[in-house]
Amino acid sequence: MKNITWIRNRKVINTATIFLLTAIVSLLVLVGCSSQKTSSEKIDSYKDNFEIIGSEREEIIGDISEDTFYKSDRTNKDAKEYHIPAVDEGGEIFSLPDGRYQIAGGITGNVYIYDSQGGVLYHNILGSAYGVPSITLDIQDSYKIEVDSGLDEVTVTPYMQQPSTEFSAGIWFVGTDIEAGEYIITGPEEGGFGYLQIIEPDERNQVYEVIGGKLSSSKSKVTLREGQVIKITNIPWVNMKAE
């Protein structure tokens, strides 16, 4: 009787073990398929349109400041020029009146724009060697601009948009700086590598890698809607040609 009970129990144990192993294998297959699908989607998005998705996109975008959507009075009536002839060894921090500005500098150094809450609104390397020639964006008088000592001088001038298909590193508004519609985006022939982010209030954000060059360059098709913000980093400018 004991032997019969033991055999029955062993059958139950074996059945449970087989069921558990089957469940584990099925789960691993599902996870593997999901991972492969996600990986495939990332490859296809990049291959087809140089769009970056998934965790890489979130890492590039980072925390989005609420002031990203701040748009200054484009008459620039309060904006003033500002010039630092020589940046101190420890860098400098300064503020500006409300307005839209273009920030330029010599040699190479970091520029940080801190928003009204003290968070980073925008960061880029400025200068001729490893950075961008200039940065264009809207500034509130509550912002702090920090430049490091890698820059030997910094010049800030009020910026008035002129009709153009070229948009420098910085922040731009769809419906104000560029019309809504479909565009082909490319980088400069002189070369360069950076990102174009399309940011929306509902956080349906997009990131496109932009590679400039005569022989090899990226080309992406994007659809812009009014209310979106375009953030360009790490590349001198992006050409946006309407289709």
PDB file of C-alpha atoms in Angstrom:
ATOM      1  CA  MET A   1       0.000   0.000   0.000  1.00  0.00           C
ATOM      2  CA  LYS A   2       2.843   2.316   0.874  1.00  0.00           C
ATOM      3  CA  ASN A   3       4.467   1.581  -2.468  1.00  0.00           C
ATOM      4  CA  ILE A   4       1.251   2.396  -4.321  1.00  0.00           C
ATOM      5  CA  THR A   5       0.896   5.672  -2.368  1.00  0.00           C
ATOM      6  CA  TRP A   6       4.538   6.565  -3.085  1.00  0.00           C
ATOM      7  CA  ILE A   7       4.056   5.870  -6.805  1.00  0.00           C
ATOM      8  CA  ARG A   8       0.910   7.998  -6.896  1.00  0.00           C
ATOM      9  CA  ASN A   9       2.643  10.838  -5.051  1.00  0.00           C
ATOM     10  CA  ARG A  10       5.608  10.592  -7.400  1.00  0.00           C
ATOM     11  CA  LYS A  11       3.255  10.849 -10.378  1.00  0.00           C
ATOM     12  CA  VAL A  12       1.670  13.944  -8.846  1.00  0.00           C
ATOM     13  CA  ILE A  13       5.120  15.425  -8.193  1.00  0.00           C
ATOM     14  CA  ASN A  14       6.267  14.608 -11.712  1.00  0.00           C
ATOM     15  CA  THR A  15       3.105  16.103 -13.206  1.00  0.00           C
ATOM     16  CA  ALA A  16       3.524  19.289 -11.135  1.00  0.00           C
ATOM     17  CA  THR A  17       7.189  19.500 -12.092  1.00  0.00           C
ATOM     18  CA  ILE A  18       6.408  19.100 -15.775  1.00  0.00           C
ATOM     19  CA  PHE A  19       3.663  21.733 -15.515  1.00  0.00           C
ATOM     20  CA  LEU A  20       6.019  24.157 -13.739  1.00  0.00           C
ATOM     21  CA  LEU A  21       8.822  23.601 -16.249  1.00  0.00           C
ATOM     22  CA  THR A  22       6.386  24.080 -19.139  1.00  0.00           C
ATOM     23  CA  ALA A  23       5.155  27.340 -17.621  1.00  0.00           C
ATOM     24  CA  ILE A  24       8.727  28.595 -17.141  1.00  0.00           C
ATOM     25  CA  VAL A  25       9.707  27.702 -20.712  1.00  0.00           C
ATOM     26  CA  SER A  26       6.576  29.397 -22.075  1.00  0.00           C
ATOM     27  CA  LEU A  27       7.324  32.523 -20.060  1.00  0.00           C
ATOM     28  CA  LEU A  28      10.916  32.617 -21.305  1.00  0.00           C
ATOM     29  CA  VAL A  29       9.711  32.204 -24.880  1.00  0.00           C
ATOM     30  CA  LEU A  30       7.208  35.052 -24.451  1.00  0.00           C
ATOM     31  CA  VAL A  31       9.845  37.300 -22.880  1.00  0.00           C
ATOM     32  CA  GLY A  32      12.273  36.407 -25.643  1.00  0.00           C
ATOM     33  CA  CYS A  33       9.700  37.123 -28.355  1.00  0.00           C
ATOM     34  CA  SER A  34       8.751  40.413 -26.679  1.00  0.00           C
ATOM     35  CA  SER A  35      12.418  41.391 -26.399  1.00  0.00           C
ATOM     36  CA  GLN A  36      13.047  40.447 -30.026  1.00  0.00           C
ATOM     37  CA  LYS A  37       9.972  42.421 -31.113  1.00  0.00           C
ATOM     38  CA  THR A  38      11.104  45.483 -29.147  1.00  0.00           C
ATOM     39  CA  SER A  39      14.614  45.174 -30.535  1.00  0.00           C
ATOM     40  CA  SER A  40      13.222  44.752 -34.051  1.00  0.00           C
ATOM     41  CA  GLU A  41      11.006  47.819 -33.654  1.00  0.00           C
ATOM     42  CA  LYS A  42      14.003  49.879 -32.544  1.00  0.00           C
ATOM     43  CA  ILE A  43      16.081  48.714 -35.506  1.00  0.00           C
ATOM     44  CA  ASP A  44      13.273  49.328 -38.004  1.00  0.00           C
ATOM     45  CA  SER A  45      12.501  52.813 -36.619  1.00  0.00           C
ATOM     46  CA  TYR A  46      16.144  53.808 -36.878  1.00  0.00           C
ATOM     47  CA  LYS A  47      16.775  52.150 -40.240  1.00  0.00           C
ATOM     48  CA  ASP A  48      13.666  53.621 -41.848  1.00  0.00           C
ATOM     49  CA  ASN A  49      13.739  57.146 -40.423  1.00  0.00           C
ATOM     50  CA  PHE A  50      16.668  57.549 -37.970  1.00  0.00           C
ATOM     51  CA  GLU A  51      14.127  57.684 -35.137  1.00  0.00           C
ATOM     52  CA  ILE A  52      15.259  56.548 -31.705  1.00  0.00           C
ATOM     53  CA  ILE A  53      12.645  54.871 -29.498  1.00  0.00           C
ATOM     54  CA  GLY A  54      12.448  52.982 -26.221  1.00  0.00           C
ATOM     55  CA  SER A  55      14.783  53.496 -23.280  1.00  0.00           C
ATOM     56  CA  GLU A  56      17.378  55.262 -25.457  1.00  0.00           C
ATOM     57  CA  ARG A  57      14.805  57.917 -26.332  1.00  0.00           C
ATOM     58  CA  GLU A  58      13.911  58.464 -22.684  1.00  0.00           C
ATOM     59  CA  GLU A  59      17.580  58.740 -21.747  1.00  0.00           C
ATOM     60  CA  ILE A  60      18.229  61.390 -24.414  1.00  0.00           C
ATOM     61  CA  ILE A  61      15.134  63.433 -23.520  1.00  0.00           C
ATOM     62  CA  GLY A  62      15.649  63.175 -19.761  1.00  0.00           C
ATOM     63  CA  ASP A  63      13.541  65.299 -17.429  1.00  0.00           C
ATOM     64  CA  ILE A  64      11.489  67.866 -19.335  1.00  0.00           C
ATOM     65  CA  SER A  65      11.312  71.303 -17.722  1.00  0.00           C
ATOM     66  CA  GLU A  66       7.871  72.936 -17.623  1.00  0.00           C
ATOM     67  CA  ASP A  67       9.593  76.064 -18.957  1.00  0.00           C
ATOM     68  CA  THR A  68      10.336  74.208 -22.189  1.00  0.00           C
ATOM     69  CA  PHE A  69       6.949  75.501 -23.349  1.00  0.00           C
ATOM     70  CA  TYR A  70       7.619  79.114 -22.328  1.00  0.00           C
ATOM     71  CA  LYS A  71       7.483  81.438 -25.323  1.00  0.00           C
ATOM     72  CA  SER A  72       8.721  85.011 -24.990  1.00  0.00           C
ATOM     73  CA  ASP A  73       7.285  88.173 -26.504  1.00  0.00           C
ATOM     74  CA  ARG A  74       8.857  88.002 -29.953  1.00  0.00           C
ATOM     75  CA  THR A  75       9.032  91.782 -30.269  1.00  0.00           C
ATOM     76  CA  ASN A  76      12.011  91.434 -27.899  1.00  0.00           C
ATOM     77  CA  LYS A  77      11.196  94.877 -26.467  1.00  0.00           C
ATOM     78  CA  ASP A  78      12.948  94.098 -23.168  1.00  0.00           C
ATOM     79  CA  ALA A  79      15.850  92.056 -24.525  1.00  0.00           C
ATOM     80  CA  LYS A  80      19.365  93.483 -24.171  1.00  0.00           C
ATOM     81  CA  GLU A  81      22.818  92.570 -25.428  1.00  0.00           C
ATOM     82  CA  TYR A  82      25.251  91.023 -22.982  1.00  0.00           C
ATOM     83  CA  HIS A  83      28.970  90.395 -23.391  1.00  0.00           C
ATOM     84  CA  ILE A  84      31.587  88.673 -21.258  1.00  0.00           C
ATOM     85  CA  PRO A  85      35.012  89.595 -22.707  1.00  0.00           C
ATOM     86  CA  ALA A  86      36.839  87.019 -20.563  1.00  0.00           C
ATOM     87  CA  VAL A  87      35.254  84.189 -18.592  1.00  0.00           C
ATOM     88  CA  ASP A  88      36.687  83.786 -15.079  1.00  0.00           C
ATOM     89  CA  GLU A  89      38.494  80.573 -14.152  1.00  0.00           C
ATOM     90  CA  GLY A  90      35.545  79.267 -12.160  1.00  0.00           C
ATOM     91  CA  GLY A  91      33.029  80.185 -14.875  1.00  0.00           C
ATOM     92  CA  GLU A  92      30.268  82.792 -14.629  1.00  0.00           C
ATOM     93  CA  ILE A  93      26.556  82.850 -13.896  1.00  0.00           C
ATOM     94  CA  PHE A  94      24.304  85.652 -15.119  1.00  0.00           C
ATOM     95  CA  SER A  95      20.684  86.515 -15.908  1.00  0.00           C
ATOM     96  CA  LEU A  96      18.983  88.351 -18.771  1.00  0.00           C
ATOM     97  CA  PRO A  97      15.750  90.296 -19.256  1.00  0.00           C
ATOM     98  CA  ASP A  98      12.867  88.388 -20.872  1.00  0.00           C
ATOM     99  CA  GLY A  99      13.401  87.787 -24.572  1.00  0.00           C
ATOM    100  CA  ARG A 100      14.645  85.493 -27.292  1.00  0.00           C
ATOM    101  CA  TYR A 101      18.432  85.339 -27.554  1.00  0.00           C
ATOM    102  CA  GLN A 102      21.319  83.849 -29.457  1.00  0.00           C
ATOM    103  CA  ILE A 103      24.293  82.840 -27.307  1.00  0.00           C
ATOM    104  CA  ALA A 104      27.714  82.482 -28.942  1.00  0.00           C
ATOM    105  CA  GLY A 105      31.229  81.994 -27.596  1.00  0.00           C
ATOM    106  CA  GLY A 106      34.865  81.381 -28.413  1.00  0.00           C
ATOM    107  CA  ILE A 107      37.069  78.317 -27.813  1.00  0.00           C
ATOM    108  CA  THR A 108      34.913  75.556 -26.233  1.00  0.00           C
ATOM    109  CA  GLY A 109      32.876  75.279 -23.049  1.00  0.00           C
ATOM    110  CA  ASN A 110      29.616  74.203 -21.459  1.00  0.00           C
ATOM    111  CA  VAL A 111      26.530  76.392 -21.327  1.00  0.00           C
ATOM    112  CA  TYR A 112      23.718  75.532 -18.911  1.00  0.00           C
ATOM    113  CA  ILE A 113      20.350  77.297 -18.887  1.00  0.00           C
ATOM    114  CA  TYR A 114      18.582  76.820 -15.537  1.00  0.00           C
ATOM    115  CA  ASP A 115      14.816  77.315 -15.487  1.00  0.00           C
ATOM    116  CA  SER A 116      12.688  79.237 -12.991  1.00  0.00           C
ATOM    117  CA  GLN A 117      12.737  76.226 -10.628  1.00  0.00           C
ATOM    118  CA  GLY A 118      16.509  75.759 -10.810  1.00  0.00           C
ATOM    119  CA  GLY A 119      16.378  72.694 -13.069  1.00  0.00           C
ATOM    120  CA  VAL A 120      18.297  72.333 -16.322  1.00  0.00           C
ATOM    121  CA  LEU A 121      16.232  73.666 -19.217  1.00  0.00           C
ATOM    122  CA  TYR A 122      18.955  73.304 -21.831  1.00  0.00           C
ATOM    123  CA  HIS A 123      22.609  72.262 -22.014  1.00  0.00           C
ATOM    124  CA  ASN A 124      25.080  72.213 -24.863  1.00  0.00           C
ATOM    125  CA  ILE A 125      28.767  72.593 -25.573  1.00  0.00           C
ATOM    126  CA  LEU A 126      29.437  75.939 -27.205  1.00  0.00           C
ATOM    127  CA  GLY A 127      32.443  76.809 -29.328  1.00  0.00           C
ATOM    128  CA  SER A 128      34.242  75.972 -32.525  1.00  0.00           C
ATOM    129  CA  ALA A 129      36.219  72.844 -31.660  1.00  0.00           C
ATOM    130  CA  TYR A 130      33.733  70.352 -30.181  1.00  0.00           C
ATOM    131  CA  GLY A 131      30.539  72.317 -29.769  1.00  0.00           C
ATOM    132  CA  VAL A 132      27.986  74.342 -31.693  1.00  0.00           C
ATOM    133  CA  PRO A 133      28.612  77.924 -32.894  1.00  0.00           C
ATOM    134  CA  SER A 134      25.494  79.306 -31.200  1.00  0.00           C
ATOM    135  CA  ILE A 135      22.397  78.470 -29.175  1.00  0.00           C
ATOM    136  CA  THR A 136      18.999  80.108 -29.754  1.00  0.00           C
ATOM    137  CA  LEU A 137      16.182  80.037 -27.198  1.00  0.00           C
ATOM    138  CA  ASP A 138      13.703  82.017 -25.094  1.00  0.00           C
ATOM    139  CA  ILE A 139      14.881  83.346 -21.742  1.00  0.00           C
ATOM    140  CA  GLN A 140      12.954  84.532 -18.677  1.00  0.00           C
ATOM    141  CA  ASP A 141      14.522  86.992 -16.253  1.00  0.00           C
ATOM    142  CA  SER A 142      14.262  84.302 -13.543  1.00  0.00           C
ATOM    143  CA  TYR A 143      16.603  81.963 -15.453  1.00  0.00           C
ATOM    144  CA  LYS A 144      20.294  81.544 -14.661  1.00  0.00           C
ATOM    145  CA  ILE A 145      22.833  81.087 -17.466  1.00  0.00           C
ATOM    146  CA  GLU A 146      26.073  79.361 -16.489  1.00  0.00           C
ATOM    147  CA  VAL A 147      29.139  79.344 -18.748  1.00  0.00           C
ATOM    148  CA  ASP A 148      32.355  77.557 -17.839  1.00  0.00           C
ATOM    149  CA  SER A 149      35.946  78.678 -18.140  1.00  0.00           C
ATOM    150  CA  GLY A 150      36.537  76.733 -21.342  1.00  0.00           C
ATOM    151  CA  LEU A 151      35.024  79.734 -23.096  1.00  0.00           C
ATOM    152  CA  ASP A 152      37.275  82.762 -23.436  1.00  0.00           C
ATOM    153  CA  GLU A 153      34.331  85.047 -24.194  1.00  0.00           C
ATOM    154  CA  VAL A 154      30.549  84.930 -24.493  1.00  0.00           C
ATOM    155  CA  THR A 155      28.280  87.181 -26.550  1.00  0.00           C
ATOM    156  CA  VAL A 156      24.501  87.233 -26.104  1.00  0.00           C
ATOM    157  CA  THR A 157      22.344  89.126 -28.614  1.00  0.00           C
ATOM    158  CA  PRO A 158      18.571  89.497 -28.982  1.00  0.00           C
ATOM    159  CA  TYR A 159      17.407  87.218 -31.792  1.00  0.00           C
ATOM    160  CA  MET A 160      14.769  88.027 -34.403  1.00  0.00           C
ATOM    161  CA  GLN A 161      13.775  85.086 -36.594  1.00  0.00           C
ATOM    162  CA  GLN A 162      14.355  85.479 -40.329  1.00  0.00           C
ATOM    163  CA  PRO A 163      12.731  83.242 -42.970  1.00  0.00           C
ATOM    164  CA  SER A 164      15.003  80.217 -43.275  1.00  0.00           C
ATOM    165  CA  THR A 165      15.039  76.433 -43.528  1.00  0.00           C
ATOM    166  CA  GLU A 166      18.020  76.230 -41.167  1.00  0.00           C
ATOM    167  CA  PHE A 167      17.486  76.018 -37.411  1.00  0.00           C
ATOM    168  CA  SER A 168      20.439  76.231 -35.056  1.00  0.00           C
ATOM    169  CA  ALA A 169      20.972  74.356 -31.813  1.00  0.00           C
ATOM    170  CA  GLY A 170      18.369  75.543 -29.315  1.00  0.00           C
ATOM    171  CA  ILE A 171      14.609  75.530 -28.794  1.00  0.00           C
ATOM    172  CA  TRP A 172      12.015  76.344 -31.488  1.00  0.00           C
ATOM    173  CA  PHE A 173       8.213  76.486 -31.525  1.00  0.00           C
ATOM    174  CA  VAL A 174       5.938  74.941 -34.133  1.00  0.00           C
ATOM    175  CA  GLY A 175       3.378  77.543 -35.167  1.00  0.00           C
ATOM    176  CA  THR A 176       5.702  80.445 -34.306  1.00  0.00           C
ATOM    177  CA  ASP A 177       9.217  79.712 -35.581  1.00  0.00           C
ATOM    178  CA  ILE A 178       8.191  77.072 -38.119  1.00  0.00           C
ATOM    179  CA  GLU A 179       4.818  76.224 -39.613  1.00  0.00           C
ATOM    180  CA  ALA A 180       3.063  72.947 -38.926  1.00  0.00           C
ATOM    181  CA  GLY A 181       3.380  70.379 -41.701  1.00  0.00           C
ATOM    182  CA  GLU A 182       5.567  67.609 -43.067  1.00  0.00           C
ATOM    183  CA  TYR A 183       9.324  68.132 -43.329  1.00  0.00           C
ATOM    184  CA  ILE A 184      12.488  66.350 -44.354  1.00  0.00           C
ATOM    185  CA  ILE A 185      15.268  67.013 -41.839  1.00  0.00           C
ATOM    186  CA  THR A 186      18.969  66.789 -42.679  1.00  0.00           C
ATOM    187  CA  GLY A 187      22.234  67.927 -41.102  1.00  0.00           C
ATOM    188  CA  PRO A 188      24.875  70.345 -42.433  1.00  0.00           C
ATOM    189  CA  GLU A 189      27.139  69.285 -45.308  1.00  0.00           C
ATOM    190  CA  GLU A 190      30.116  70.347 -43.201  1.00  0.00           C
ATOM    191  CA  GLY A 191      29.332  67.454 -40.883  1.00  0.00           C
ATOM    192  CA  GLY A 192      28.079  67.074 -37.355  1.00  0.00           C
ATOM    193  CA  PHE A 193      26.174  64.675 -35.162  1.00  0.00           C
ATOM    194  CA  GLY A 194      23.305  65.460 -32.823  1.00  0.00           C
ATOM    195  CA  TYR A 195      19.637  65.069 -32.027  1.00  0.00           C
ATOM    196  CA  LEU A 196      16.337  66.681 -32.889  1.00  0.00           C
ATOM    197  CA  GLN A 197      13.675  66.199 -30.236  1.00  0.00           C
ATOM    198  CA  ILE A 198       9.981  66.895 -30.782  1.00  0.00           C
ATOM    199  CA  ILE A 199       8.364  67.567 -27.415  1.00  0.00           C
ATOM    200  CA  GLU A 200       4.643  67.831 -26.703  1.00  0.00           C
ATOM    201  CA  PRO A 201       2.691  68.852 -23.591  1.00  0.00           C
ATOM    202  CA  ASP A 202       1.140  65.355 -23.410  1.00  0.00           C
ATOM    203  CA  GLU A 203       4.641  63.817 -23.526  1.00  0.00           C
ATOM    204  CA  ARG A 204       4.256  62.066 -26.882  1.00  0.00           C
ATOM    205  CA  ASN A 205       7.899  62.818 -27.532  1.00  0.00           C
ATOM    206  CA  GLN A 206      10.095  61.849 -30.464  1.00  0.00           C
ATOM    207  CA  VAL A 207      13.874  61.780 -30.996  1.00  0.00           C
ATOM    208  CA  TYR A 208      15.682  61.726 -34.343  1.00  0.00           C
ATOM    209  CA  GLU A 209      19.391  61.282 -34.807  1.00  0.00           C
ATOM    210  CA  VAL A 210      20.839  63.864 -37.197  1.00  0.00           C
ATOM    211  CA  ILE A 211      24.100  63.147 -38.998  1.00  0.00           C
ATOM    212  CA  GLY A 212      25.609  65.748 -41.308  1.00  0.00           C
ATOM    213  CA  GLY A 213      28.119  65.282 -44.106  1.00  0.00           C
ATOM    214  CA  LYS A 214      28.525  65.363 -47.872  1.00  0.00           C
ATOM    215  CA  LEU A 215      29.108  61.651 -48.403  1.00  0.00           C
ATOM    216  CA  SER A 216      26.991  60.135 -45.646  1.00  0.00           C
ATOM    217  CA  SER A 217      24.145  61.869 -43.843  1.00  0.00           C
ATOM    218  CA  SER A 218      20.793  61.106 -42.265  1.00  0.00           C
ATOM    219  CA  LYS A 219      17.421  62.044 -43.718  1.00  0.00           C
ATOM    220  CA  SER A 220      14.230  61.835 -41.661  1.00  0.00           C
ATOM    221  CA  LYS A 221      10.621  62.631 -42.414  1.00  0.00           C
ATOM    222  CA  VAL A 222       8.704  64.296 -39.593  1.00  0.00           C
ATOM    223  CA  THR A 223       5.210  65.661 -39.136  1.00  0.00           C
ATOM    224  CA  LEU A 224       5.023  68.828 -37.044  1.00  0.00           C
ATOM    225  CA  ARG A 225       1.887  69.997 -35.243  1.00  0.00           C
ATOM    226  CA  GLU A 226       1.181  73.376 -33.717  1.00  0.00           C
ATOM    227  CA  GLY A 227       2.052  73.486 -30.020  1.00  0.00           C
ATOM    228  CA  GLN A 228       5.033  71.161 -30.332  1.00  0.00           C
ATOM    229  CA  VAL A 229       8.518  72.252 -29.281  1.00  0.00           C
ATOM    230  CA  ILE A 230      11.643  71.371 -31.257  1.00  0.00           C
ATOM    231  CA  LYS A 231      14.837  70.951 -29.259  1.00  0.00           C
ATOM    232  CA  ILE A 232      18.110  70.657 -31.200  1.00  0.00           C
ATOM    233  CA  THR A 233      21.306  69.595 -29.429  1.00  0.00           C
ATOM    234  CA  ASN A 234      24.926  68.730 -30.253  1.00  0.00           C
ATOM    235  CA  ILE A 235      24.736  69.730 -33.927  1.00  0.00           C
ATOM    236  CA  PRO A 236      25.302  73.259 -35.330  1.00  0.00           C
ATOM    237  CA  TRP A 237      22.023  73.378 -37.236  1.00  0.00           C
ATOM    238  CA  VAL A 238      19.338  71.253 -38.854  1.00  0.00           C
ATOM    239  CA  ASN A 239      17.835  71.883 -42.276  1.00  0.00           C
ATOM    240  CA  MET A 240      14.046  71.454 -42.317  1.00  0.00           C
ATOM    241  CA  LYS A 241      12.647  71.420 -45.823  1.00  0.00           C
ATOM    242  CA  ALA A 242       8.865  71.313 -46.301  1.00  0.00           C
ATOM    243  CA  GLU A 243       7.580  68.483 -48.472  1.00  0.00           C
TER     244      GLU A 243
END
